[in-house]
Coordinates of C-alpha atoms in Angstrom, one line a residue:
X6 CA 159.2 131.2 108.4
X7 CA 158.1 132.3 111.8
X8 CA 155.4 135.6 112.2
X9 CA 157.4 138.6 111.5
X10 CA 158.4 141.3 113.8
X11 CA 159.3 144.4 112.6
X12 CA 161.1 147.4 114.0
X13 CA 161.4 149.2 111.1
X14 CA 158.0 150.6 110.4
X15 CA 157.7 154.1 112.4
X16 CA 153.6 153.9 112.6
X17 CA 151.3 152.8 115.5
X18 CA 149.8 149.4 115.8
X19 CA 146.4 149.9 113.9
X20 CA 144.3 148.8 117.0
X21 CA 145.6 151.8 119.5
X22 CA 144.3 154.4 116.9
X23 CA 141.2 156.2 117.7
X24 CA 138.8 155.1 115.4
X25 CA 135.7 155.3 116.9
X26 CA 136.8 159.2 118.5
X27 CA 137.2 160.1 114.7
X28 CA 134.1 158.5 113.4
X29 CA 132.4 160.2 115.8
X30 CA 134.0 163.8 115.2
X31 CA 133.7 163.5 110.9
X32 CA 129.9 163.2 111.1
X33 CA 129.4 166.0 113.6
X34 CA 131.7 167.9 111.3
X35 CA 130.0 166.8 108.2
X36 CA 126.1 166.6 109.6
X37 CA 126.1 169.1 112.1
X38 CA 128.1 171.8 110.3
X39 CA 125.6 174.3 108.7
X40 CA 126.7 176.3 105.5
X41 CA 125.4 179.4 106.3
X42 CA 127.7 179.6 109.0
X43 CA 130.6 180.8 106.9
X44 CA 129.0 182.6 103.8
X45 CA 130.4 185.5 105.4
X46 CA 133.3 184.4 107.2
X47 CA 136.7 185.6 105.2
X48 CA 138.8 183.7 107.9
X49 CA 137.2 180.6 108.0
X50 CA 135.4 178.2 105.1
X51 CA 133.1 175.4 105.6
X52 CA 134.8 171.8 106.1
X53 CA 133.9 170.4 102.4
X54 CA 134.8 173.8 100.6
X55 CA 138.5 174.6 100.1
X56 CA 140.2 176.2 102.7
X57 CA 141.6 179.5 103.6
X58 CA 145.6 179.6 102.4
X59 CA 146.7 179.1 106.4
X60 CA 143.6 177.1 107.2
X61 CA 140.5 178.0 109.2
X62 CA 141.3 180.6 112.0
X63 CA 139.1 178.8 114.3
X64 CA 141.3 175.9 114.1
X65 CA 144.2 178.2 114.5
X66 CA 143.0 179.6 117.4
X67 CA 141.8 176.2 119.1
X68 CA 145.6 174.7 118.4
X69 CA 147.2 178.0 119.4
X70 CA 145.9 177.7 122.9
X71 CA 146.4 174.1 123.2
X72 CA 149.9 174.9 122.0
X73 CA 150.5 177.3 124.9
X74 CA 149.0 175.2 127.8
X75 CA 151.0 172.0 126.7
X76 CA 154.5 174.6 127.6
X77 CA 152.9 177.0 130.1
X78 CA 153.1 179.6 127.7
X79 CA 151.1 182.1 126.3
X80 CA 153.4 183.6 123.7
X81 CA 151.8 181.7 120.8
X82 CA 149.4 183.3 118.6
X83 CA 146.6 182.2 115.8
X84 CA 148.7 184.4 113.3
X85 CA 151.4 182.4 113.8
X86 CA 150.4 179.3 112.8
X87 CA 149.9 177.8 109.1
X88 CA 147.9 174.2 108.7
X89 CA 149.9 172.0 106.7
X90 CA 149.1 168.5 104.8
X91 CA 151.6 166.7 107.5
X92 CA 155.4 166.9 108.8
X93 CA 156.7 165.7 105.1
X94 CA 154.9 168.4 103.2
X95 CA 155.3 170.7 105.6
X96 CA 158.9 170.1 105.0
X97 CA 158.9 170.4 101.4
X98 CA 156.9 173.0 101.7
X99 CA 159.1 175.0 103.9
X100 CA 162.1 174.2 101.6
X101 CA 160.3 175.9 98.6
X102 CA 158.9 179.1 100.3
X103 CA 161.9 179.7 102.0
X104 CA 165.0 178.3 99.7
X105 CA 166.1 178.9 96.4
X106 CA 169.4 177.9 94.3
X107 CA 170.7 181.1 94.0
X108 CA 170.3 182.6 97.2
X109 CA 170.5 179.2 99.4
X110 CA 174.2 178.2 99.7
X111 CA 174.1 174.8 102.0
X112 CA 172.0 172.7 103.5
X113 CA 172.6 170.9 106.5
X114 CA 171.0 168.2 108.2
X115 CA 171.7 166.6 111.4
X116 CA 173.1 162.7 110.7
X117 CA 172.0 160.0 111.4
X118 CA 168.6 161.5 110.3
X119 CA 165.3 160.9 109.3
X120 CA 166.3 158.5 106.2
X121 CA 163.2 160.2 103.8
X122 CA 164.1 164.1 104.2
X123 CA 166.9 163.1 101.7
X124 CA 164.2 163.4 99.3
X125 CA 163.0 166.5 100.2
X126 CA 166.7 168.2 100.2
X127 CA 167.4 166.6 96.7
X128 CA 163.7 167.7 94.8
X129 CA 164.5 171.2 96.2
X130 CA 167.9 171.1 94.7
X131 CA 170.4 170.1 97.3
X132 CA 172.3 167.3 95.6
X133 CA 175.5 167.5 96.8
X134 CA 174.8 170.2 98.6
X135 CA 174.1 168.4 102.0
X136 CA 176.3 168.5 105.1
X137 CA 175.8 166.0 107.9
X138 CA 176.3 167.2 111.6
X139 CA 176.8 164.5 113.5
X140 CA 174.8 163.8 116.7
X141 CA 176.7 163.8 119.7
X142 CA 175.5 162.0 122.8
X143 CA 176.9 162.7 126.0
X144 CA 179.2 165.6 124.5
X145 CA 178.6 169.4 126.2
X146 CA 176.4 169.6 122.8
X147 CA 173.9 167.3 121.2
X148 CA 175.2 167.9 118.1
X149 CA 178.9 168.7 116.8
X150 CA 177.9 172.7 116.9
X151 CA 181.6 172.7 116.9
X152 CA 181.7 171.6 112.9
X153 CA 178.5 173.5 112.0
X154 CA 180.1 176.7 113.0
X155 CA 183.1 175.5 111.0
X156 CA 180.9 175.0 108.3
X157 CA 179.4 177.6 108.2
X158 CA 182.0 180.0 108.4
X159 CA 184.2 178.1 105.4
X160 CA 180.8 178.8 103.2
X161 CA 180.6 182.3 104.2
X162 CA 184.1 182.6 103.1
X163 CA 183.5 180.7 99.7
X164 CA 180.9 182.8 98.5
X165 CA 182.3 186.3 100.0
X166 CA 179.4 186.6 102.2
X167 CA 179.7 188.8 105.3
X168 CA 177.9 187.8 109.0
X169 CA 174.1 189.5 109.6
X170 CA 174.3 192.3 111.2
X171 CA 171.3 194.3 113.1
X172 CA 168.6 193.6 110.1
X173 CA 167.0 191.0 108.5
X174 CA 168.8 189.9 104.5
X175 CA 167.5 189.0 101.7
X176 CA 163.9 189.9 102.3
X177 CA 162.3 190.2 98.5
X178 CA 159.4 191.3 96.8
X179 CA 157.5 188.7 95.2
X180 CA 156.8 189.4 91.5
X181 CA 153.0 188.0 91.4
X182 CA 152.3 190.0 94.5
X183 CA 152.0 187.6 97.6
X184 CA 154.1 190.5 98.9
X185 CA 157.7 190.2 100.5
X186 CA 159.1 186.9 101.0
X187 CA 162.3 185.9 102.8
X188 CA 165.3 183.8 101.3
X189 CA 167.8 181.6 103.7
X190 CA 171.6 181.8 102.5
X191 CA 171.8 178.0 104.8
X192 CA 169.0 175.9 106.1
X193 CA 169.2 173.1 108.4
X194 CA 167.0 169.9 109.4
X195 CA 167.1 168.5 112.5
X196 CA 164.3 166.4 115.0
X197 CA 165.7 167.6 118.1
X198 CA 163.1 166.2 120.8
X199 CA 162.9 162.4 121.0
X200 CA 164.9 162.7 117.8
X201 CA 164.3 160.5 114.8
X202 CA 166.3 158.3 114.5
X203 CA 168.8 159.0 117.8
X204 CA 165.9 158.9 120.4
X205 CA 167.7 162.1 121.6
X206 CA 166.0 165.5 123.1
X207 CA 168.8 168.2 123.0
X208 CA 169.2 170.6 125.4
X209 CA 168.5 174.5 126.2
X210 CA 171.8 175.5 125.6
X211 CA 172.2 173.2 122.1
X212 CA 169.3 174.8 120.9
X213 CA 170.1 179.0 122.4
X214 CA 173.4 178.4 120.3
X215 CA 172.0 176.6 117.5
X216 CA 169.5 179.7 117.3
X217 CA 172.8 182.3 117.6
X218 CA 174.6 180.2 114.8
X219 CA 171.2 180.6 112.7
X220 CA 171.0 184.1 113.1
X221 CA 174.6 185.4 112.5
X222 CA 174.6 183.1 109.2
X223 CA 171.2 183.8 107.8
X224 CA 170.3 179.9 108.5
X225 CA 166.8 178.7 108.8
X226 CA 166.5 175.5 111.1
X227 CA 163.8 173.6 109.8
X228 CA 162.8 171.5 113.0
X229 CA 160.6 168.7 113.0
X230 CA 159.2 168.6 116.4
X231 CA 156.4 165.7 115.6
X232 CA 157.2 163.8 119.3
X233 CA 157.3 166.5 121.6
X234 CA 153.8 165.7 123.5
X235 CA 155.0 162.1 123.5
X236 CA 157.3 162.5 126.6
X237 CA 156.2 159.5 128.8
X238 CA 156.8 161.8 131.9
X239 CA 155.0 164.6 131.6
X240 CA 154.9 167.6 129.2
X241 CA 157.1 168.6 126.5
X242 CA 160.8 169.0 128.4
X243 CA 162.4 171.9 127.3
X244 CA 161.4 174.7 124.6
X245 CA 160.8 174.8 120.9
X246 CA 163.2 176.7 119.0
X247 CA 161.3 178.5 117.6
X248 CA 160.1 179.8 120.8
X249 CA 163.8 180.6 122.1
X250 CA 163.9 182.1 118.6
X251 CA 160.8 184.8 119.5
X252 CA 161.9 184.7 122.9
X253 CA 165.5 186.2 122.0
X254 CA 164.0 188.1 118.8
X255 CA 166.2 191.4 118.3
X256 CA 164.2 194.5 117.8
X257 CA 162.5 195.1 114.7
X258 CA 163.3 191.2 113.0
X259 CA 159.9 189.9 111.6
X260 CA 160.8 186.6 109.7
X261 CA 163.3 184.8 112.5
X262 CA 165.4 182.2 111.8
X263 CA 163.3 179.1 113.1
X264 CA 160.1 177.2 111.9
X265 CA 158.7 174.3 113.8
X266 CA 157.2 171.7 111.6
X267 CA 155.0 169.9 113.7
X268 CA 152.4 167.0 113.1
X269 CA 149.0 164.8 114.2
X270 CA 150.6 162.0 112.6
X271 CA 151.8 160.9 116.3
X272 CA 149.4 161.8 118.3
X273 CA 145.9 161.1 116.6
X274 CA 146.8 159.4 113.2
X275 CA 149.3 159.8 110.1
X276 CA 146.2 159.2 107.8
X277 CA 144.7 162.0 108.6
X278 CA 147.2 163.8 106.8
X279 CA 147.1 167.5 109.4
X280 CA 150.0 169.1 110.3
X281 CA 150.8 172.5 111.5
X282 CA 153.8 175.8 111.5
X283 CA 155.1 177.6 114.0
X284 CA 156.9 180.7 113.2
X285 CA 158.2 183.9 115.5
X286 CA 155.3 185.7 114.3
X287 CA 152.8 186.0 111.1
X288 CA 155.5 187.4 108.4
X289 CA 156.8 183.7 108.1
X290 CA 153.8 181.9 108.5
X291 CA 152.1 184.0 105.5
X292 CA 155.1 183.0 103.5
X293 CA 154.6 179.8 104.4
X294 CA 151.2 179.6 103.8
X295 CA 150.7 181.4 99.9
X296 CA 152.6 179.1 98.2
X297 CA 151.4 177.8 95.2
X298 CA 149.3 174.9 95.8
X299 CA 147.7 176.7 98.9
X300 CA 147.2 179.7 96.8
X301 CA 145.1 177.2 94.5
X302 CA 143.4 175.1 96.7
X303 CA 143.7 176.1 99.8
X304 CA 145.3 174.6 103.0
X305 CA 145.6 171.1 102.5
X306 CA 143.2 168.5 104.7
X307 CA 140.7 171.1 105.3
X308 CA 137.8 168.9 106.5
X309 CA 140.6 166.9 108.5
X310 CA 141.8 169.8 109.7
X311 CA 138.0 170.8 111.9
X312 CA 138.3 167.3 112.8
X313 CA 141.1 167.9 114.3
X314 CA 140.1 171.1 116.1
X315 CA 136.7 169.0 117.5
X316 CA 139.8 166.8 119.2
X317 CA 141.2 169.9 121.0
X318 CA 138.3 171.7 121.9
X319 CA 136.3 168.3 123.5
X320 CA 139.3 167.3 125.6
X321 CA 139.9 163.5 122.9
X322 CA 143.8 165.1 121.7
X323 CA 144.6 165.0 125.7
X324 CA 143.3 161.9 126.2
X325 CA 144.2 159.9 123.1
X326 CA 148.5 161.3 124.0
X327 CA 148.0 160.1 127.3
X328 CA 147.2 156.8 125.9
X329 CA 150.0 156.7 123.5
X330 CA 152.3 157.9 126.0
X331 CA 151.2 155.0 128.7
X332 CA 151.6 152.5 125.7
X333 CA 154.4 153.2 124.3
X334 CA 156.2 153.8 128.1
X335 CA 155.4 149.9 128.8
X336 CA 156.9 149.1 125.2
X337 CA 160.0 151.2 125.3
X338 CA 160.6 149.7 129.0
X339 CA 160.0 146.4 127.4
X340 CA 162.7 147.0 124.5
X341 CA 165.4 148.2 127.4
X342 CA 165.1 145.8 129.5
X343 CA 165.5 143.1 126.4
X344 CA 168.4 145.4 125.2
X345 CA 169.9 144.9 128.4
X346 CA 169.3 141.2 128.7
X347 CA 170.1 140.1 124.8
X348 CA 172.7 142.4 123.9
X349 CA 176.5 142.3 125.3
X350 CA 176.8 144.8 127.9
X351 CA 180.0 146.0 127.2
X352 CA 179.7 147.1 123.8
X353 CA 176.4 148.4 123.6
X354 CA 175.0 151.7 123.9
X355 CA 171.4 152.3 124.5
X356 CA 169.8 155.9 123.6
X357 CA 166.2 156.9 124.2
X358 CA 163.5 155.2 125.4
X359 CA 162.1 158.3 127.2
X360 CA 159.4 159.6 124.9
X361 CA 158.3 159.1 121.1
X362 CA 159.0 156.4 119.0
X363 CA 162.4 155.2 118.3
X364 CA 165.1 153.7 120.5
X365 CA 168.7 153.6 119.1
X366 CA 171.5 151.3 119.5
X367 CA 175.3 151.2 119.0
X368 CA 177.2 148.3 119.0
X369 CA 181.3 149.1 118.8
X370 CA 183.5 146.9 118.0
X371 CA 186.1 146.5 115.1
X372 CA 185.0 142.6 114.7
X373 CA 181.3 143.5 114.2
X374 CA 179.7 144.5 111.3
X375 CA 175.8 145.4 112.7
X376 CA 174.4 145.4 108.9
X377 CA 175.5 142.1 108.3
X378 CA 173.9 140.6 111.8
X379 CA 170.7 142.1 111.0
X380 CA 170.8 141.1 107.2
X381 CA 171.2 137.4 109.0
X382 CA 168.4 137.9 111.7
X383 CA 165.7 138.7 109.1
X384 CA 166.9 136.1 106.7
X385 CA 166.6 133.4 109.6
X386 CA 164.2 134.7 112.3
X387 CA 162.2 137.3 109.9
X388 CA 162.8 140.0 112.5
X389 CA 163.3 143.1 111.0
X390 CA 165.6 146.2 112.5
X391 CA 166.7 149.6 110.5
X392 CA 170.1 149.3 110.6
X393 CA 172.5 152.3 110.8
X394 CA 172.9 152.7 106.9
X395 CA 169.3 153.6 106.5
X396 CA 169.7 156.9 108.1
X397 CA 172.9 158.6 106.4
X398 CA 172.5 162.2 105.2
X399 CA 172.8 161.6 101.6
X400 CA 176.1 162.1 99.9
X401 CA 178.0 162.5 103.3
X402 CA 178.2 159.3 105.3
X403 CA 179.3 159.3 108.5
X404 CA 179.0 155.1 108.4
X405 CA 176.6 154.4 110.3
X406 CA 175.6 151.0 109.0
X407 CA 178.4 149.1 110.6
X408 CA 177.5 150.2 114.2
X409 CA 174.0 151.5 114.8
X410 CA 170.5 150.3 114.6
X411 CA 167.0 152.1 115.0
X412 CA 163.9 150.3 116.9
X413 CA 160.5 151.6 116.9
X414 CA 158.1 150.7 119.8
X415 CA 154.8 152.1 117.9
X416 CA 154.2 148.9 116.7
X417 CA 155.2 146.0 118.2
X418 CA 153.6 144.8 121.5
X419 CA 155.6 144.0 124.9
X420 CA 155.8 140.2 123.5
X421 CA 156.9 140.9 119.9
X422 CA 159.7 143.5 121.1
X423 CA 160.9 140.9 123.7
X424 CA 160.8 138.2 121.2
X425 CA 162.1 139.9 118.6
X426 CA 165.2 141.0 120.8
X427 CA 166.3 137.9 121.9
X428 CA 166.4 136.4 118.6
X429 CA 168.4 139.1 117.4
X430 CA 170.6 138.5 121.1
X431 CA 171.2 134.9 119.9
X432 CA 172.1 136.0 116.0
X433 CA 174.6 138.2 117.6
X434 CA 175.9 135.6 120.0
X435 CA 176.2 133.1 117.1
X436 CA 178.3 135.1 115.0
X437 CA 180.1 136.9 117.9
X438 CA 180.5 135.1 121.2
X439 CA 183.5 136.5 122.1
X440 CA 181.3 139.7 123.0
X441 CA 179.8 138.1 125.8

């Protein structure tokens, strides 16, 4: 059985992480960080103690302003911001400040998806409660907004609920005193730059509707915006939604209906287990960050966490994205142009390959059955893709096994992915050569 070469895994190759960077920055942190500095400090705690419930404010400053320069902006603020134990927790995190199984009616979640948030949806008790919204390439919207309004509207009418009007609902006081605390009737997941697994960054005007939807229906969109600093061009290319959300903010709303779930995980290294909230302003974000395992311990990855700051502050975060990005652009260019070569031409669709990780394919066809080819190609070549089935919403499946396929380009070098590809060309041919 040949070396294999797998597409699947969504993680960088181990030898483009910054190892010698973090080494470096954990014993300043550790050796050079003095105790006394934060006896008196009620905002910020030492790196080996436990952390504040939003995390050091130092940190939260140093990311604010990093925040704001990466989308010439200056609208983000320290208070704004919670630290978080990564995109995942931050997720599940999110869904049990901010959801709950009397209030919370729906959930949706953008399809194909993210194939582990299923877990997340279902601990926080939305089995059978999930509705995919389909992605929808080269359509006036990314996404069928068409169906979520739809939706939306047939929920409202199920449970007799009437639109928001000028104020904020279901805004509660919490009974152990962590003060008021706001309830979602619908939330929504969605990774709507460089999207996981569509490869697609959705526009201004999908995401200024998506933000009107939120707010007539009392929906919060839970966005994971873990690739935006990975566009291979440049910086980030179009706005957060939570920042349309504080940009658009009516008078005298606090909470918003937006909270981007963002992550180091990309851009330094998933093991270092930091991620970070942004919020319209710091009601949200003190929600978000007094829940119960941060009201025990503190925010998680609190010595990573000033590790992470020493990257912003000495100029390593810039330079370590710029290294990803110029990596993974050769790769992605790579994978296209093997797409391209190995694939038939006339049946396949190609989306991505302009920032973050994942490139995704469609193959239509009535004769072709895409999990079955790529079931053969691992078998025989030990090649392994993500075909389209991975990445159904669970419990409404839009069938996505049959035509589509995810490839990652973290991983693999320019050889492997052009390797890998042809096999996969020449399985395809095999079975299907009336395609070409």
């Amino acid at each position: 059985m040949p070396k294999q070469i797998n597409f699947f895994k969504g993680h960088p190759t181990l030898d483009l992480l910054p190892k010698e960077e973090l080494s470096n920055a954990f014993t300043r942190v550790i050796r050079d960080t003095a105790h006394t500095d934060y006896e008196s400090d009620p905002d910020n705690r030492h790196p080996l103690q436990y952390g504040t419930d939003p995390g050091n404010l130092t940190a939260r400053q140093a990311l604010a302003q990093w925040v704001n320069k990466q989308f010439d902006r200056d609208s983000l603020s320290a208070n704004q911001i919670n630290l978080t134990g990564g995109s995942s927790y931050g997720a599940q995190n999110i869904l049990l400040a901010t959801t709950s199984t009397e209030i919370t009616k729906q959930a949706f979640i953008v399809s194909p998806t993210y194939f582990l948030i299923n877990y997340a949806f279902i601990d926080a008790g939305f089995e059978g409660k999930m509705t995919a919204i389909k992605e929808t390439p080269g359509e006036q919207y990314e996404i069928d907004l068409d169906y979520l309004k739809e939706q939306l509207e047939y929920h409202d009418q199920k449970n007799g609920l009437e639109p928001v009007g000028d104020t904020e609902i279901n805004i509660l006081i919490d009974p152990t005193g962590r003060g008021k605390r706001k309830q979602y009737r619908y939330v929504m997941y969605l990774v709507p730059t460089f999207s996981n697994p569509g490869g697609l960054t959705y526009s201004e005007s999908t995401r200024s509707k998506l933000v009107k939807l939120a707010r007539k229906h009392d929906m919060l969109l839970l966005s994971d915006d873990v690739y935006d600093h990975l566009h291979y061009e440049g910086k980030p290319p179009v706005r957060k939604l939570s920042q349309i959300d504080q940009d658009t903010l009516p008078k005298n709303w606090s909470y918003g209906n937006t909270v981007s779930n963002a992550s180091f995980s990309k851009i330094i290294a998933p093991g270092l287990r930091v991620g970070w909230q942004e919020t319209v302003s710091s009601a949200l974000a003190s929600q978000l960050a007094t829940t119960g395992a941060n009201k025990s311990g503190g925010s998680p990855g609190q010595l990573n966490s000033i590790v992470v700051q020493h990257f912003i502050e000495d100029g390593i975060l810039n330079k370590t994205i710029e290294f990803y990005k110029k990596t993974y652009k050769s790769r992605s260019q790579t994978l296209r142009q093997a797409l391209e070569k190995h694939l038939p031409t006339k049946h396949t669709k190609i989306y991505g390959g302009d920032g973050g990780y994942f490139t995704w394919v469609e193959i239509k066809d009535s004769s072709v059955d895409l999990q079955k080819v790529i079931i053969t190609l691992q078998k025989t070549h030990n090649v392994v893709i993500a075909d389209g089935g991975n990445f159904e919403v669970a419990g409404d499946s839009l069938g996505w096994s049959k035509i589509g396929a995810r490839l990652c380009v973290a991983l693999l070098n320019e050889q492997e992915i052009e390797e890998g590809i042809e096999q996969w060309g020449k399985v395809l041919r095999e079975a299907h050569p009336d395609l070409y």
